[in-house]
Coordinates of C-alpha atoms and ligand atoms in Angstrom, one line a residue:
X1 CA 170.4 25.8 34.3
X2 CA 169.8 24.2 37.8
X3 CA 169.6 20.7 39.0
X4 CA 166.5 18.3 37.1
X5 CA 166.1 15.3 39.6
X6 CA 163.0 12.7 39.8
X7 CA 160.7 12.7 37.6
X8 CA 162.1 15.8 36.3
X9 CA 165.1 14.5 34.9
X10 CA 165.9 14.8 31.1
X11 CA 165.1 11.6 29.0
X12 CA 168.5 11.7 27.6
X13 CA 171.5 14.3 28.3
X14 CA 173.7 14.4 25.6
X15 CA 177.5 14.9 25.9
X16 CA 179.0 17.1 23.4
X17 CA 177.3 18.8 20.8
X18 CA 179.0 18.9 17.9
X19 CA 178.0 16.7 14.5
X20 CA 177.1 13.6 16.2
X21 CA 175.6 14.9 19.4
X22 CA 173.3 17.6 17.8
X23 CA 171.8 15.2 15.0
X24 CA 171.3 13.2 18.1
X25 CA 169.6 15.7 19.7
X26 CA 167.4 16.8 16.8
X27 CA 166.1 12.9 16.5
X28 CA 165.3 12.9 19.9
X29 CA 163.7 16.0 19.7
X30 CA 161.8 15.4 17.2
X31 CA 160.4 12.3 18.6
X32 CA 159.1 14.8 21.6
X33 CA 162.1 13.7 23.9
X34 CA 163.4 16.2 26.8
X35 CA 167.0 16.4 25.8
X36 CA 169.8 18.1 27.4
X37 CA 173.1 19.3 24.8
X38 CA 176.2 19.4 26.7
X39 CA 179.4 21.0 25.0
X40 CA 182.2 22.7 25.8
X41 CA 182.9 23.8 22.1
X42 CA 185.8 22.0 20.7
X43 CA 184.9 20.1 17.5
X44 CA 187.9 18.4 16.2
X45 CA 187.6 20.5 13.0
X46 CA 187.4 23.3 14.7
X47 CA 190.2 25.2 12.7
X48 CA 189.0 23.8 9.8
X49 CA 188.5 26.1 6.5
X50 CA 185.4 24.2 5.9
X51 CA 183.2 21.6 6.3
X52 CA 184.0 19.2 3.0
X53 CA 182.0 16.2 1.4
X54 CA 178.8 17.1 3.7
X55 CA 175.2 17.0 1.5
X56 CA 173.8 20.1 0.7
X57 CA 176.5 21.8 2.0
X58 CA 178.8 23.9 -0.3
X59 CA 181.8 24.5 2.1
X60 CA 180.5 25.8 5.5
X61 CA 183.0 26.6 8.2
X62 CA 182.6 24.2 11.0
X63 CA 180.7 27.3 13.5
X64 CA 178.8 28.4 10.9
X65 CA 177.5 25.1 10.7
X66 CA 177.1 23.6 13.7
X67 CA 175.5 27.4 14.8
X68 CA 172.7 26.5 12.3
X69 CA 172.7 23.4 13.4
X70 CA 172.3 24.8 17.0
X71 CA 169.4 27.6 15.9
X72 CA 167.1 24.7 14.3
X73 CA 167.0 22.9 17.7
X74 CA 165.0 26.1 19.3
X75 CA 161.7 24.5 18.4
X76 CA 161.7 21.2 20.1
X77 CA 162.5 20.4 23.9
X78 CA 166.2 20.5 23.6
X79 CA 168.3 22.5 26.3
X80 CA 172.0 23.5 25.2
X81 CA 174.4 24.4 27.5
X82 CA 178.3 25.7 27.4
X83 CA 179.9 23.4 29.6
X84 CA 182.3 20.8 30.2
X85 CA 180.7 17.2 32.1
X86 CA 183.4 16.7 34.3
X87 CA 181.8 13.7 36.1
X88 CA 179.0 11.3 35.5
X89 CA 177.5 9.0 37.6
X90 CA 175.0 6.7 38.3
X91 CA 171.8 7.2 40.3
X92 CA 169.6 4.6 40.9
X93 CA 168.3 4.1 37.2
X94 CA 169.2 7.6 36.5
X95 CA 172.1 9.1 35.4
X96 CA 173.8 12.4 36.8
X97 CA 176.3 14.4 34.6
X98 CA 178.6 16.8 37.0
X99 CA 179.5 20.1 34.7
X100 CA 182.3 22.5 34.8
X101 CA 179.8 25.3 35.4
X102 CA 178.6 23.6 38.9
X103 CA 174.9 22.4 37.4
X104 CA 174.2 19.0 37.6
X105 CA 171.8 17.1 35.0
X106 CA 169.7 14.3 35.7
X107 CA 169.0 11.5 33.1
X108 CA 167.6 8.7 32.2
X109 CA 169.5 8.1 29.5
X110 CA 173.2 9.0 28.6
X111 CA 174.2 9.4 25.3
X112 CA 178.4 10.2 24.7
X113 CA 179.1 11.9 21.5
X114 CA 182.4 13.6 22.5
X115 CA 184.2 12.7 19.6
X116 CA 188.2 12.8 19.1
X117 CA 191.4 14.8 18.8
X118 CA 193.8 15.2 16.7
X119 CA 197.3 14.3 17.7
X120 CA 200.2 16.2 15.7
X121 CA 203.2 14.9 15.3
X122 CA 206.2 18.1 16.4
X123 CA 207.1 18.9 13.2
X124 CA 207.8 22.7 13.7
X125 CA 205.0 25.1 11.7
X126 CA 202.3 22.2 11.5
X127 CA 200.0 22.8 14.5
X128 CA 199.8 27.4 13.0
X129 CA 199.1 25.3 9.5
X130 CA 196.4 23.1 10.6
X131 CA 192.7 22.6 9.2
X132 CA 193.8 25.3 6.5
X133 CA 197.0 24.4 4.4
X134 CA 197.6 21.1 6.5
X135 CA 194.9 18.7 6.8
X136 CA 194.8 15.0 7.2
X137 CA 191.7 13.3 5.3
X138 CA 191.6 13.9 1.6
X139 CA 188.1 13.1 1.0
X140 CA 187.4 16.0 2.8
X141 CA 190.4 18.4 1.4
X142 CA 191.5 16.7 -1.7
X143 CA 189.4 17.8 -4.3
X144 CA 190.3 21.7 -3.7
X145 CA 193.8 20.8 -4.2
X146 CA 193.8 18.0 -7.2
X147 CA 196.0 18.2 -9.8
X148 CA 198.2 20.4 -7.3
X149 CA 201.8 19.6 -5.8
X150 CA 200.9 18.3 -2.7
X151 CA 203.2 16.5 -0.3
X152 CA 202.4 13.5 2.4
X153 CA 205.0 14.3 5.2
X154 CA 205.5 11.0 7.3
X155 CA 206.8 11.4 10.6
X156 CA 208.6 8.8 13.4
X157 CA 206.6 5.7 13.8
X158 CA 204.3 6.5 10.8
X159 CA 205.9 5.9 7.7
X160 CA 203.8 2.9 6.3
X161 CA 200.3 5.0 7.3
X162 CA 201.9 7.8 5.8
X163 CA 203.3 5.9 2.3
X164 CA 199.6 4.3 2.3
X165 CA 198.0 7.4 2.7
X166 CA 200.2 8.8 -0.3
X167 CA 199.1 6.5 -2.3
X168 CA 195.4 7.8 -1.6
X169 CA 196.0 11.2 -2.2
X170 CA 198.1 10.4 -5.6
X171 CA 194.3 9.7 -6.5
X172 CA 193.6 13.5 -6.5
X173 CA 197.4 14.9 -7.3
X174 CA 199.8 13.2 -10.0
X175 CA 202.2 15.4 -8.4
X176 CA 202.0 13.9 -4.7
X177 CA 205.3 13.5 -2.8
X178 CA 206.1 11.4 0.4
X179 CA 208.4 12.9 2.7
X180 CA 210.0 10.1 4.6
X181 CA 212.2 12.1 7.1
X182 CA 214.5 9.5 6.7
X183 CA 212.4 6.2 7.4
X184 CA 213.2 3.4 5.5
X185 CA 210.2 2.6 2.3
X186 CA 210.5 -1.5 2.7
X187 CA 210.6 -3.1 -1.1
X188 CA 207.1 -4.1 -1.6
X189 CA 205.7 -0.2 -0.6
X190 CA 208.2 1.6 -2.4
X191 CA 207.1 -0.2 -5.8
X192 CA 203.1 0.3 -4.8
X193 CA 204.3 4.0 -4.6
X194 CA 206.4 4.1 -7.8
X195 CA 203.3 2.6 -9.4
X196 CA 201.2 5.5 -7.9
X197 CA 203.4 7.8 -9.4
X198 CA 204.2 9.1 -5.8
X199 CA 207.5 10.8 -5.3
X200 CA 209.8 9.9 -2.4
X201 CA 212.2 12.3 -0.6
X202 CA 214.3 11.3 1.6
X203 CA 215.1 14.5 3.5
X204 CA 214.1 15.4 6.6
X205 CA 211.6 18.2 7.1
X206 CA 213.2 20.9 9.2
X207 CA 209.7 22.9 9.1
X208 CA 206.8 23.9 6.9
X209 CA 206.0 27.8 7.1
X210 CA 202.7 29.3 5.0
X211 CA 204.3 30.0 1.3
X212 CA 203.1 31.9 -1.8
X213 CA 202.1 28.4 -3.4
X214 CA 200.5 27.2 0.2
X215 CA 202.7 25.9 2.3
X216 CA 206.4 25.8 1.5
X217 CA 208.4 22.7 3.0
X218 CA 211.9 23.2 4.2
X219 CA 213.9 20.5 4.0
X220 CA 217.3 20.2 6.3
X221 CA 219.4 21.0 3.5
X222 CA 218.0 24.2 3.3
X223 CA 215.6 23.1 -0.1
X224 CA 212.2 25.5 -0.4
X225 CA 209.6 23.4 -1.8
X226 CA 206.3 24.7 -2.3
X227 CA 203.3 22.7 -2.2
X228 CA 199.4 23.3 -2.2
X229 CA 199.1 21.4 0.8
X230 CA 200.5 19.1 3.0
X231 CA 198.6 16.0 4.2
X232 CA 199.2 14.2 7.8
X233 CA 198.6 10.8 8.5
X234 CA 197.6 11.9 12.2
X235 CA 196.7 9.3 15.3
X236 CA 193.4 10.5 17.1
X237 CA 192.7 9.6 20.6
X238 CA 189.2 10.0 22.9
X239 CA 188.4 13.9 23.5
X240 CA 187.2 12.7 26.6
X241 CA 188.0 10.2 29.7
X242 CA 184.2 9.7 30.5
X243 CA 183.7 6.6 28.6
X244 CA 186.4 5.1 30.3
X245 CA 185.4 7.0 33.7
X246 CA 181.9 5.2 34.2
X247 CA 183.1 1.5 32.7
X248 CA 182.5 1.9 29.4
X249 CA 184.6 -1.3 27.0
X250 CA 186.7 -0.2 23.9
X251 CA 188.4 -1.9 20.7
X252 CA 191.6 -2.0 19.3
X253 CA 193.7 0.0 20.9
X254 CA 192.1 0.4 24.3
X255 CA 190.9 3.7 26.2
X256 CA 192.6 6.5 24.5
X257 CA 193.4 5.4 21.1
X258 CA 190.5 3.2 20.7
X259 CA 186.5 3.3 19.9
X260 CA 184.3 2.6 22.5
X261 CA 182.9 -0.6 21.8
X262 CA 178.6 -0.6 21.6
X263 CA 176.1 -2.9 20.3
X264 CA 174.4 -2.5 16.7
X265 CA 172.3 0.1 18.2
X266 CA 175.0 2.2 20.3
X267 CA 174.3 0.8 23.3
X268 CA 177.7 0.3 25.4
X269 CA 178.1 -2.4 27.7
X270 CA 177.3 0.4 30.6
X271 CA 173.6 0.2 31.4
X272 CA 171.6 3.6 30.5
X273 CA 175.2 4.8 28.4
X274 CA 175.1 4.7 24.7
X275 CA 177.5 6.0 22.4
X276 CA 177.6 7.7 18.8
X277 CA 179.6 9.8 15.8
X278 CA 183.2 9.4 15.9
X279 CA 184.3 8.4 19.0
X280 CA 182.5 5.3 18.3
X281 CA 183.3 5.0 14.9
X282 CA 186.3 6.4 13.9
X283 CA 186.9 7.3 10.6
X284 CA 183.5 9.1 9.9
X285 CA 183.5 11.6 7.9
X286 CA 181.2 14.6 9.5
X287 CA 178.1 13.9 7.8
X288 CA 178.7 10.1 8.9
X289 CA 178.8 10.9 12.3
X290 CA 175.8 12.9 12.3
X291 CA 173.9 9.9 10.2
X292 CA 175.2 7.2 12.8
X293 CA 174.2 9.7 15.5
X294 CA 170.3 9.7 14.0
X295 CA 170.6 6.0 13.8
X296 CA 171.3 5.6 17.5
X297 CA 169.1 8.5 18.4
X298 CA 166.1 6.3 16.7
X299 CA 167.3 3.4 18.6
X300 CA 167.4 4.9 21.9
X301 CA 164.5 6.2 21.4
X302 CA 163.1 2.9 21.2
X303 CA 164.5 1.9 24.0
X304 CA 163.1 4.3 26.2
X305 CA 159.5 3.6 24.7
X306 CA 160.2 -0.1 25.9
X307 CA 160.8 1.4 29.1
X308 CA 157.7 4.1 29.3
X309 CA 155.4 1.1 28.2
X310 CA 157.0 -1.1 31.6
X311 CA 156.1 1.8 33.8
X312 CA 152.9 2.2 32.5
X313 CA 149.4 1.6 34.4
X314 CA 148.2 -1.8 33.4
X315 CA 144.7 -1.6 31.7
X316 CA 143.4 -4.1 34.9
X317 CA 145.1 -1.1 37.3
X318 CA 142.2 0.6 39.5
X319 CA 143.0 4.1 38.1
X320 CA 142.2 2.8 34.7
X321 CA 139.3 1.3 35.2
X322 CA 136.8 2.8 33.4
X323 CA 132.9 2.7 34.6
Ligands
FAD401 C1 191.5 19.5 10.3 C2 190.3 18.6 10.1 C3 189.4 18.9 9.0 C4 188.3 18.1 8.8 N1 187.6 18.3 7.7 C5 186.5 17.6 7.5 C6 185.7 17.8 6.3 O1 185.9 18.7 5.5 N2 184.6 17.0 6.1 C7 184.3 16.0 7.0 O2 183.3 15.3 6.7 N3 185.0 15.8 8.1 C8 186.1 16.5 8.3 N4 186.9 16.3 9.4 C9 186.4 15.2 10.4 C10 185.3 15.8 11.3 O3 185.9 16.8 12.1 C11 184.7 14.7 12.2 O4 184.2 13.7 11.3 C12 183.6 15.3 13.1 O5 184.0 16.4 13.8 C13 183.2 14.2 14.0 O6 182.1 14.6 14.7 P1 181.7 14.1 16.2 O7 180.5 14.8 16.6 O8 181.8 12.7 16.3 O9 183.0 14.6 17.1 P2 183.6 16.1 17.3 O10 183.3 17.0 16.2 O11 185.0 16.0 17.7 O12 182.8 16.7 18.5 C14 182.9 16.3 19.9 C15 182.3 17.3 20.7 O13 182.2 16.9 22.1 C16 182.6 18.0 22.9 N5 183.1 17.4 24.2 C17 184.1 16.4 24.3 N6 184.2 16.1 25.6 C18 183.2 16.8 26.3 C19 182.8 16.9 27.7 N7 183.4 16.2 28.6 N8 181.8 17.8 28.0 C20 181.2 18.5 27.0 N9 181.5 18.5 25.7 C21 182.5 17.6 25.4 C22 183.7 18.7 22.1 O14 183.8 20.0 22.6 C23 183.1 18.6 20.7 O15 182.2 19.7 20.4 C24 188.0 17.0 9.7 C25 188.8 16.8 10.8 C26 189.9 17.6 11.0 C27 190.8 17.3 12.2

């Protein structure tokens, strides 16, 4: 794909097409917009067994998804392409986006969608186990375990998410333990767990390898517990440094770790840059992102009316006059 510039220019590139970027794009496509999909392929569920908890949807994997998703955009004026924006920056009212295959796009709009990633904690077999046996959210993986032995295994710096987060999935398993690795429960906790019915084990988790059960946990005494799955209480940060790169303003707990702060609409405080899905909004589940996605998609949409309607001829301009 070569260089659009001028009038030429896309009305909105969008950065990374995964849940949120390609409902994006569909709205905006459907509302006649020129729309340029960038992605470089890395969904944060990418090694996910499925797509869980998504309407009409009865456990896709995440490509098989998202590669329908891709196919339905072929009838409308949206242009996909495999690559990383590296850079983006501002041109006159335009925006360009820099990509990792040497094209550069020209916008008038820029719309982030590039999501989050996970960061594991190093406990030693979780990153082989994750998305299949080890998984973080259990409103997307709990119901195809409940009533299983599953285990919460907290990790330095995490114990209270984690013994909160137990709590949770005791919802879906009576059998739920929390692995503590050692962290002192404080009082008040411990009793909300005991009332949960959530087990707590002290031991520290040498490793978790794939067992007959699921995953078995080995505990530094040499114990083999098998469990159905293990849940994580994970951190995310930004997939991306472009939000921070052109300006953008983010909450809580600032550029990596926290959501980049827009309006109602998605607007960011960066003129022409508006931001949807996760990276926004953090704890969507998929089909959240995508519906926040449409949501800004209609609103930008808007906005660029507002915009076509300024630009317009005037009906006292010459070249409308009619005889
Ligand atoms: C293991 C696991 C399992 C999960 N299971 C479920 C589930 O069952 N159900 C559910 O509802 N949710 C699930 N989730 C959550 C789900 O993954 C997110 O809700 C969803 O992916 C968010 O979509 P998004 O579009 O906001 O971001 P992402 O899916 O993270 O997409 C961001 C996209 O932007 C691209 N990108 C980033 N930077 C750039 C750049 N500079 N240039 C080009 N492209 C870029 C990435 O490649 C990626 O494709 C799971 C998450 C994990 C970690």
């Amino acid at each position: 794909m070569g260089q659009r510039s001028g009038a030429d220019a896309y009305d909105v590139v969008v950065v990374g097409g995964s849940f949120a970027g390609l409902q994006a794009a569909l709205t905006l496509g459907r509302a006649c917009r020129r729309v340029l999909v960038l992605d470089d392929g890395a969904p944060r569920n990418a090694t996910a067994v499925a797509v869980n908890n998504f309407l009409g949807q009865r456990r896709p994997r995440p490509a098989d998804l998202l590669g329908t998703a891709r196919e339905a955009l072929a009838e409308y004026a949206v242009d996909l392409v495999s690559a990383r924006a590296l850079a983006l920056e501002p041109s006159g009212r335009r925006w360009r986006a820099h990509c990792s295959d040497g094209s550069v796009h020209v916008a008038r709009r820029l719309l982030l969608a590039t999501g989050l990633a996970e960061e594991l904690p190093p406990i030693p077999g979780l990153a082989a186990l994750w998305g299949t046996l080890a998984v973080a959210c259990p409103h997307c993986h709990g119901w195809e375990v409940r009533g299983e032995p599953v285990a919460q295994v907290g990790f330095r710096g995490s114990l209270d998410r984690s013994a909160q987060r137990a709590i949770l999935v005791s919802r879906w398993s009576a059998r739920t333990t929390l692995f503590t690795q050692g962290d002192a429960v404080d009082g008040a906790r411990r009793e909300q767990l005991h009332r949960a019915g959530v087990l707590v084990d002290d031991r520290p988790v040498e490793r978790l390898e794939r067992g007959e059960a699921g995953v078995d946990i080995v505990t530094a005494d040499g114990a083999r517990l098998p469990q159905r799955s293990v849940f994580i209480a994970t951190r995310q940060r930004q997939q991306s440094a472009l939000a921070r790169s052109v300006g953008c303003s983010f909450s809580g707990d600032g550029p990596e770790y926290g959501a980049v702060m827009t309006d109602e609409a998605g607007r960011t405080d960066v003129a022409g840059v508006w931001a949807a899905g996760t990276m926004a909004n953090p704890a969507l589940l998929a089909v959240a992102a995508a519906g926040h996605a449409a949501t800004v998609a209609v609103a930008l949409h808007a906005d660029l009316l507002a915009e076509d309607l300024a630009s317009a001829p005037s009906a006292s301009s010459p070249a409308q006059t009619s005889v």
